[in-house]
XYZ file of C-alpha atoms in Angstrom:
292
model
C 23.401 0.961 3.421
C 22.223 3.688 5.887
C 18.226 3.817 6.103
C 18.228 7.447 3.669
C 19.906 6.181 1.056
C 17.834 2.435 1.255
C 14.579 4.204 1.349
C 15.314 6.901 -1.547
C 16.439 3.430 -3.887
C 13.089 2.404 -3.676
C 11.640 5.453 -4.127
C 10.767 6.194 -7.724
C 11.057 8.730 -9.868
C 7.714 10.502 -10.860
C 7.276 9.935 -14.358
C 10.313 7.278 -14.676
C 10.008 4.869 -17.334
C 10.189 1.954 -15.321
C 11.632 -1.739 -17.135
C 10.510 -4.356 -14.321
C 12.745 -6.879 -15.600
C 15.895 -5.009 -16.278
C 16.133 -2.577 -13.503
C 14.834 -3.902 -10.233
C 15.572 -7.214 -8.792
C 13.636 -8.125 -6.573
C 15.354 -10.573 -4.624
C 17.825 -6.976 -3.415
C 18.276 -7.244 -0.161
C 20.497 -4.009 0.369
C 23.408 -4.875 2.738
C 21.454 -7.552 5.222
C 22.585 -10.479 4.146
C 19.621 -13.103 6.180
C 16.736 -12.658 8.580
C 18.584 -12.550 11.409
C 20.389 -9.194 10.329
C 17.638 -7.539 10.248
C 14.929 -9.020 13.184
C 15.964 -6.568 15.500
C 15.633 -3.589 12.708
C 12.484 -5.065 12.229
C 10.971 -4.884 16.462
C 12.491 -1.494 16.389
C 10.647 -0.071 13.849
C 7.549 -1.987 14.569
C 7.924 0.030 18.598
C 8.710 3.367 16.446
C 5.193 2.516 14.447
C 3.491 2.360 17.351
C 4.665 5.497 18.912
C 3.793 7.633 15.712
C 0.513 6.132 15.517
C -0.806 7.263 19.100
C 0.760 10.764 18.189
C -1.034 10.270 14.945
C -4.278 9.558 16.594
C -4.389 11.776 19.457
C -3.490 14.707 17.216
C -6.594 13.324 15.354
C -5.688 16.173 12.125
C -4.174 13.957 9.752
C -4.413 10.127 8.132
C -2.023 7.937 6.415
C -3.472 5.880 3.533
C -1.288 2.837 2.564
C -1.811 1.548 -0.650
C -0.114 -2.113 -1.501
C -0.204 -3.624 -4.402
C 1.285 -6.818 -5.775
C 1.143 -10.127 -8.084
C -0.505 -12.624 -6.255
C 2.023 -14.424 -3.277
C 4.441 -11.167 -2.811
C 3.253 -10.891 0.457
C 1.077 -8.376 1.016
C -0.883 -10.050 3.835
C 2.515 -10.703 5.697
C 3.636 -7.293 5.387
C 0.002 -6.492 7.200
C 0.085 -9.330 9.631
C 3.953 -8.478 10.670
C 4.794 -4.804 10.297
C 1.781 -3.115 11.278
C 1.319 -5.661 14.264
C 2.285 -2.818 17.006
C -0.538 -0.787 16.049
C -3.614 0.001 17.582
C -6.792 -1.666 16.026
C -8.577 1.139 17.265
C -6.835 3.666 14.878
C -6.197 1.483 12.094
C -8.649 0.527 9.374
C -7.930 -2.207 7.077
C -9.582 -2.987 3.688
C -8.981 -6.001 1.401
C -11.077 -5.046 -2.084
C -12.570 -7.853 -3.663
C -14.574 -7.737 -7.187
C -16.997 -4.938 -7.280
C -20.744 -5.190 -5.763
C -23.863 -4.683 -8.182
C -23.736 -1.576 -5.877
C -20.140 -0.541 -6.464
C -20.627 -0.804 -10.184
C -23.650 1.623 -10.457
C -20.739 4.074 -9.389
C -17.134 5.613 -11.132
C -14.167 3.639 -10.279
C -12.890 5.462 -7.380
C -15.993 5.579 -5.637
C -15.929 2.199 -3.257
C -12.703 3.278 -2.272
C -13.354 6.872 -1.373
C -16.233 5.370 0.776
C -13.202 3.553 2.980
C -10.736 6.011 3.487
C -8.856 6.636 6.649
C -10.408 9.372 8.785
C -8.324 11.860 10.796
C -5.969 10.440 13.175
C -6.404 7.459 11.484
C -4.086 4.844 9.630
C -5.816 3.331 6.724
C -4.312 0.112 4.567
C -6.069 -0.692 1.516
C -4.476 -4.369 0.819
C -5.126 -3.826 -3.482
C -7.217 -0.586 -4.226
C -8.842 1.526 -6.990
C -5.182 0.446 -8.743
C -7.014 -2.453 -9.400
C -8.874 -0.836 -12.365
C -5.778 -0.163 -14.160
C -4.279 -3.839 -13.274
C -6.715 -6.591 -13.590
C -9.044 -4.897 -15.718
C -6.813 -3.683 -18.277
C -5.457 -6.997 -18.088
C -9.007 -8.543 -18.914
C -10.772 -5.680 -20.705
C -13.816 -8.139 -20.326
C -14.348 -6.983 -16.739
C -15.311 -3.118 -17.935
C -18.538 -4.602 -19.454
C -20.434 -4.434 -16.405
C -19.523 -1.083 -15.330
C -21.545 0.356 -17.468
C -19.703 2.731 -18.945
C -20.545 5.557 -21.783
C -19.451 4.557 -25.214
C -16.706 4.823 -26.575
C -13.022 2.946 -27.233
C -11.018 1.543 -24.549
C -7.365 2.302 -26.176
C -4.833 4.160 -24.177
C -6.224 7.602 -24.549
C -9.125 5.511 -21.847
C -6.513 4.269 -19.654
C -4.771 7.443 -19.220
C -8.016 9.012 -18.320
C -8.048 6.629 -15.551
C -4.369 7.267 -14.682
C -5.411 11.067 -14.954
C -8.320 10.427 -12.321
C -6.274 8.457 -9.965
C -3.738 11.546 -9.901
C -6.464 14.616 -9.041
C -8.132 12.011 -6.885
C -4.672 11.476 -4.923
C -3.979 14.646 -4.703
C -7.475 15.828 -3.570
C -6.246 13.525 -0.681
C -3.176 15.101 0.257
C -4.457 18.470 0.267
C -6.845 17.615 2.319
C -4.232 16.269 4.948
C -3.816 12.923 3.826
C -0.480 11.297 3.092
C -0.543 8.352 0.668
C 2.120 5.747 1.040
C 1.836 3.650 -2.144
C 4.064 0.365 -2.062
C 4.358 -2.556 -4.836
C 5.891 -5.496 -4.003
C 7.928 -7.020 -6.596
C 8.149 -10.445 -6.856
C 10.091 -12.784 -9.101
C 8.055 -15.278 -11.163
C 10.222 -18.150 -9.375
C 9.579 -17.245 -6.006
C 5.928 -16.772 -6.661
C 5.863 -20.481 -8.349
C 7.616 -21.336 -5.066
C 5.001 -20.188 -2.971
C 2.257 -21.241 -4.904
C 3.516 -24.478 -4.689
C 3.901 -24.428 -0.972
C 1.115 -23.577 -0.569
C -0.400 -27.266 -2.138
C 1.839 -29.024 -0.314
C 1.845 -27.793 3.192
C -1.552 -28.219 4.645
C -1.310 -25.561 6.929
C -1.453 -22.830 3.821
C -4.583 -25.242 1.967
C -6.607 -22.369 3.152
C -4.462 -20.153 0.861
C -4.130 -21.236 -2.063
C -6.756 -20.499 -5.490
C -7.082 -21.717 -8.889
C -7.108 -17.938 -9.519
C -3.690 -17.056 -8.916
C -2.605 -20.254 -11.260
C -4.652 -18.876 -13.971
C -3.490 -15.528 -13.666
C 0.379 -16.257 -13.743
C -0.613 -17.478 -17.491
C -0.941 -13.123 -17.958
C 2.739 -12.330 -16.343
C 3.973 -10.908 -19.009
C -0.149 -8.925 -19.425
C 0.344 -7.485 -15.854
C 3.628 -6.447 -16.210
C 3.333 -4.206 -19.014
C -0.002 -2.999 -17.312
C 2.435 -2.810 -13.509
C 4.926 -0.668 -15.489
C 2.388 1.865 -17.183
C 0.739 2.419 -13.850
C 3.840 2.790 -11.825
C 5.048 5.074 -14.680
C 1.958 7.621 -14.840
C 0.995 7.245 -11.209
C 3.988 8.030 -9.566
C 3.740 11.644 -8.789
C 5.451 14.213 -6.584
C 2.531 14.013 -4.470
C 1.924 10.590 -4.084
C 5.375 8.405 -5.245
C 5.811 5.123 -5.621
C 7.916 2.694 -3.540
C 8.831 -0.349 -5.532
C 10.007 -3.295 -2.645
C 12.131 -5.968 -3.139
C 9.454 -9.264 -2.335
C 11.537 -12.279 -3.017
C 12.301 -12.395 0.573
C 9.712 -12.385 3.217
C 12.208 -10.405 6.079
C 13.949 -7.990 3.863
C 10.329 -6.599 2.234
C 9.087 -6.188 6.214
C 12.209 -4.323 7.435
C 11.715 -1.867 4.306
C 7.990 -1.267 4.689
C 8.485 -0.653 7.906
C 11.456 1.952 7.429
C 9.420 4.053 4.437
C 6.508 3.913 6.799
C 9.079 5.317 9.934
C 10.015 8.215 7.551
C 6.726 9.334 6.189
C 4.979 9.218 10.003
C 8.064 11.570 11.004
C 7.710 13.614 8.334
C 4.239 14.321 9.048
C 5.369 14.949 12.262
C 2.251 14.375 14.195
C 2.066 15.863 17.791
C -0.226 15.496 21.136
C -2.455 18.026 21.594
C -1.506 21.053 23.865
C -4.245 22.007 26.025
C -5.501 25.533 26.349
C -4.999 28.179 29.363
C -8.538 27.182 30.263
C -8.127 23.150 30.138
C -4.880 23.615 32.108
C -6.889 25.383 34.952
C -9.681 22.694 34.600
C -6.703 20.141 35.033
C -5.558 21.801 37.766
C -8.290 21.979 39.376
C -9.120 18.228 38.734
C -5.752 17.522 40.521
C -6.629 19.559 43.566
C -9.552 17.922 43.850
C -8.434 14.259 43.781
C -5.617 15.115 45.980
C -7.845 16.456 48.528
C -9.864 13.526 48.359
């Protein structure tokens, strides 16, 4: 499958109606049929990454904000630790949101987030987000309690206000020059037990593992409903949706990385081009070391 027609597969629909269960599987692998198929895809684009990002940063007029979400075990620390590894820590900012602060709940929703986005030139990862809020919290309607919200009834008319936010609030962004690469890794319920599992028994991956993510995999069928609304009212023309195969580890890299590759080319970052007056001072600067 050539890389256009792999990358616009994943790429949904704004507005689509999506049906986790019946319409993506996420154990598609496209036409690579193991890990070995695709390693050297996988260097390749991790040297293109690179490349884009220095453009990226010493242009220093745009971002790139990448959004991931997931179920617990998709592999959304891998997909950090692996594709991005070409990249330069000193233009990438990485953010892993925990529960809220006393702090973050005396603001809106969005706020904590806003307060960590990528600045110009920069690449910013948020590893879950303000997506969150629509996700766990809708899952466990408890969790809105201390946020300290006005009155009022948390039905879907409340959720869509939150979908509605997330929209102007994502496209504030891109107006503003910065592109939004939203991906959700899609995992099957069996490979997630798998790795949960393997993550008891091999003592290397102790460190891992949470009572948590047990607890939550009693909601599956919760936090897919609440993965399908968002995906459906949050995919926009603006900001789309990427929905990634997750059930294996190699063939979820090689994509990120290729959707990545295509929106840091479209944005089409370039070095700076000095003025008549810099090229004289650099001229100058030559002459002067050469004479020394």
């Amino acid at each position: 499958m050539k890389r256009e027609k792999l990358l616009e597969s994943l790429r949904l629909s704004p507005g689509r109606k999506v049906n986790l269960a019946r319409d993506f599987d996420p154990a598609f692998t496209g036409t690579f049929e193991d890990k070995e198929a695709a390693s050297g895809l996988l260097q390749e684009g991790i040297d293109s990454l690179s490349e884009l990002q220095t453009r990226l940063y010493a242009e220093d007029r745009q971002a790139l904000l990448i959004v991931i979400q997931a179920m617990d075990a998709a592999g959304k620390d891998g997909v950090i630790k692996h594709v991005m590894s070409g990249l330069n820590p000193q233009g990438t900012q990485v953010h892993s949101f925990r529960p809220p602060s006393e702090e973050d709940l005396g603001h809106d929703f969005l706020w904590r987030s806003a307060c960590r986005l990528p600045e110009r030139g920069h690449i910013g990862i948020f590893n879950r987000s303000y997506y969150e809020e629509v996700l766990v919290v809708r899952v466990h309607p408890e969790l809105l309690e201390p946020q300290k919200l006005p009155p009022g009834r948390r039905d879907d008319a409340f959720w869509q206000r939150r979908f509605d936010a997330i929209n102007q609030f994502e496209r504030h962004l891109v107006n503003h020059g910065t592109r939004l690469v939203k991906l959700f890794l899609h995992v099957s319920r069996d490979v997630q037990k798998q790795r949960l599992l393997e993550r008891i028994h091999e003592p290397d991956k102790h460190w891992k593992f949470s009572l948590a993510d047990i607890r939550e995999r009693d909601y599956w069928p919760q936090y897919t409903a609440a993965y399908e609304a968002m995906l459906q009212h949050t995919g926009t023309e603006w900001a789309p949706w990427y929905l990634v195969p997750a059930d294996h580890k190699w063939f979820t890299r090689l994509a990120v990385a290729r959707i990545l590759i295509q929106q840091l080319t479209e944005m089409d970052p370039h070095y700076p081009r000095m003025s008549e007056a810099e090229q004289q001072m650099l001229a100058a600067a030559k002459a002067h070391l050469e004479s020394d």
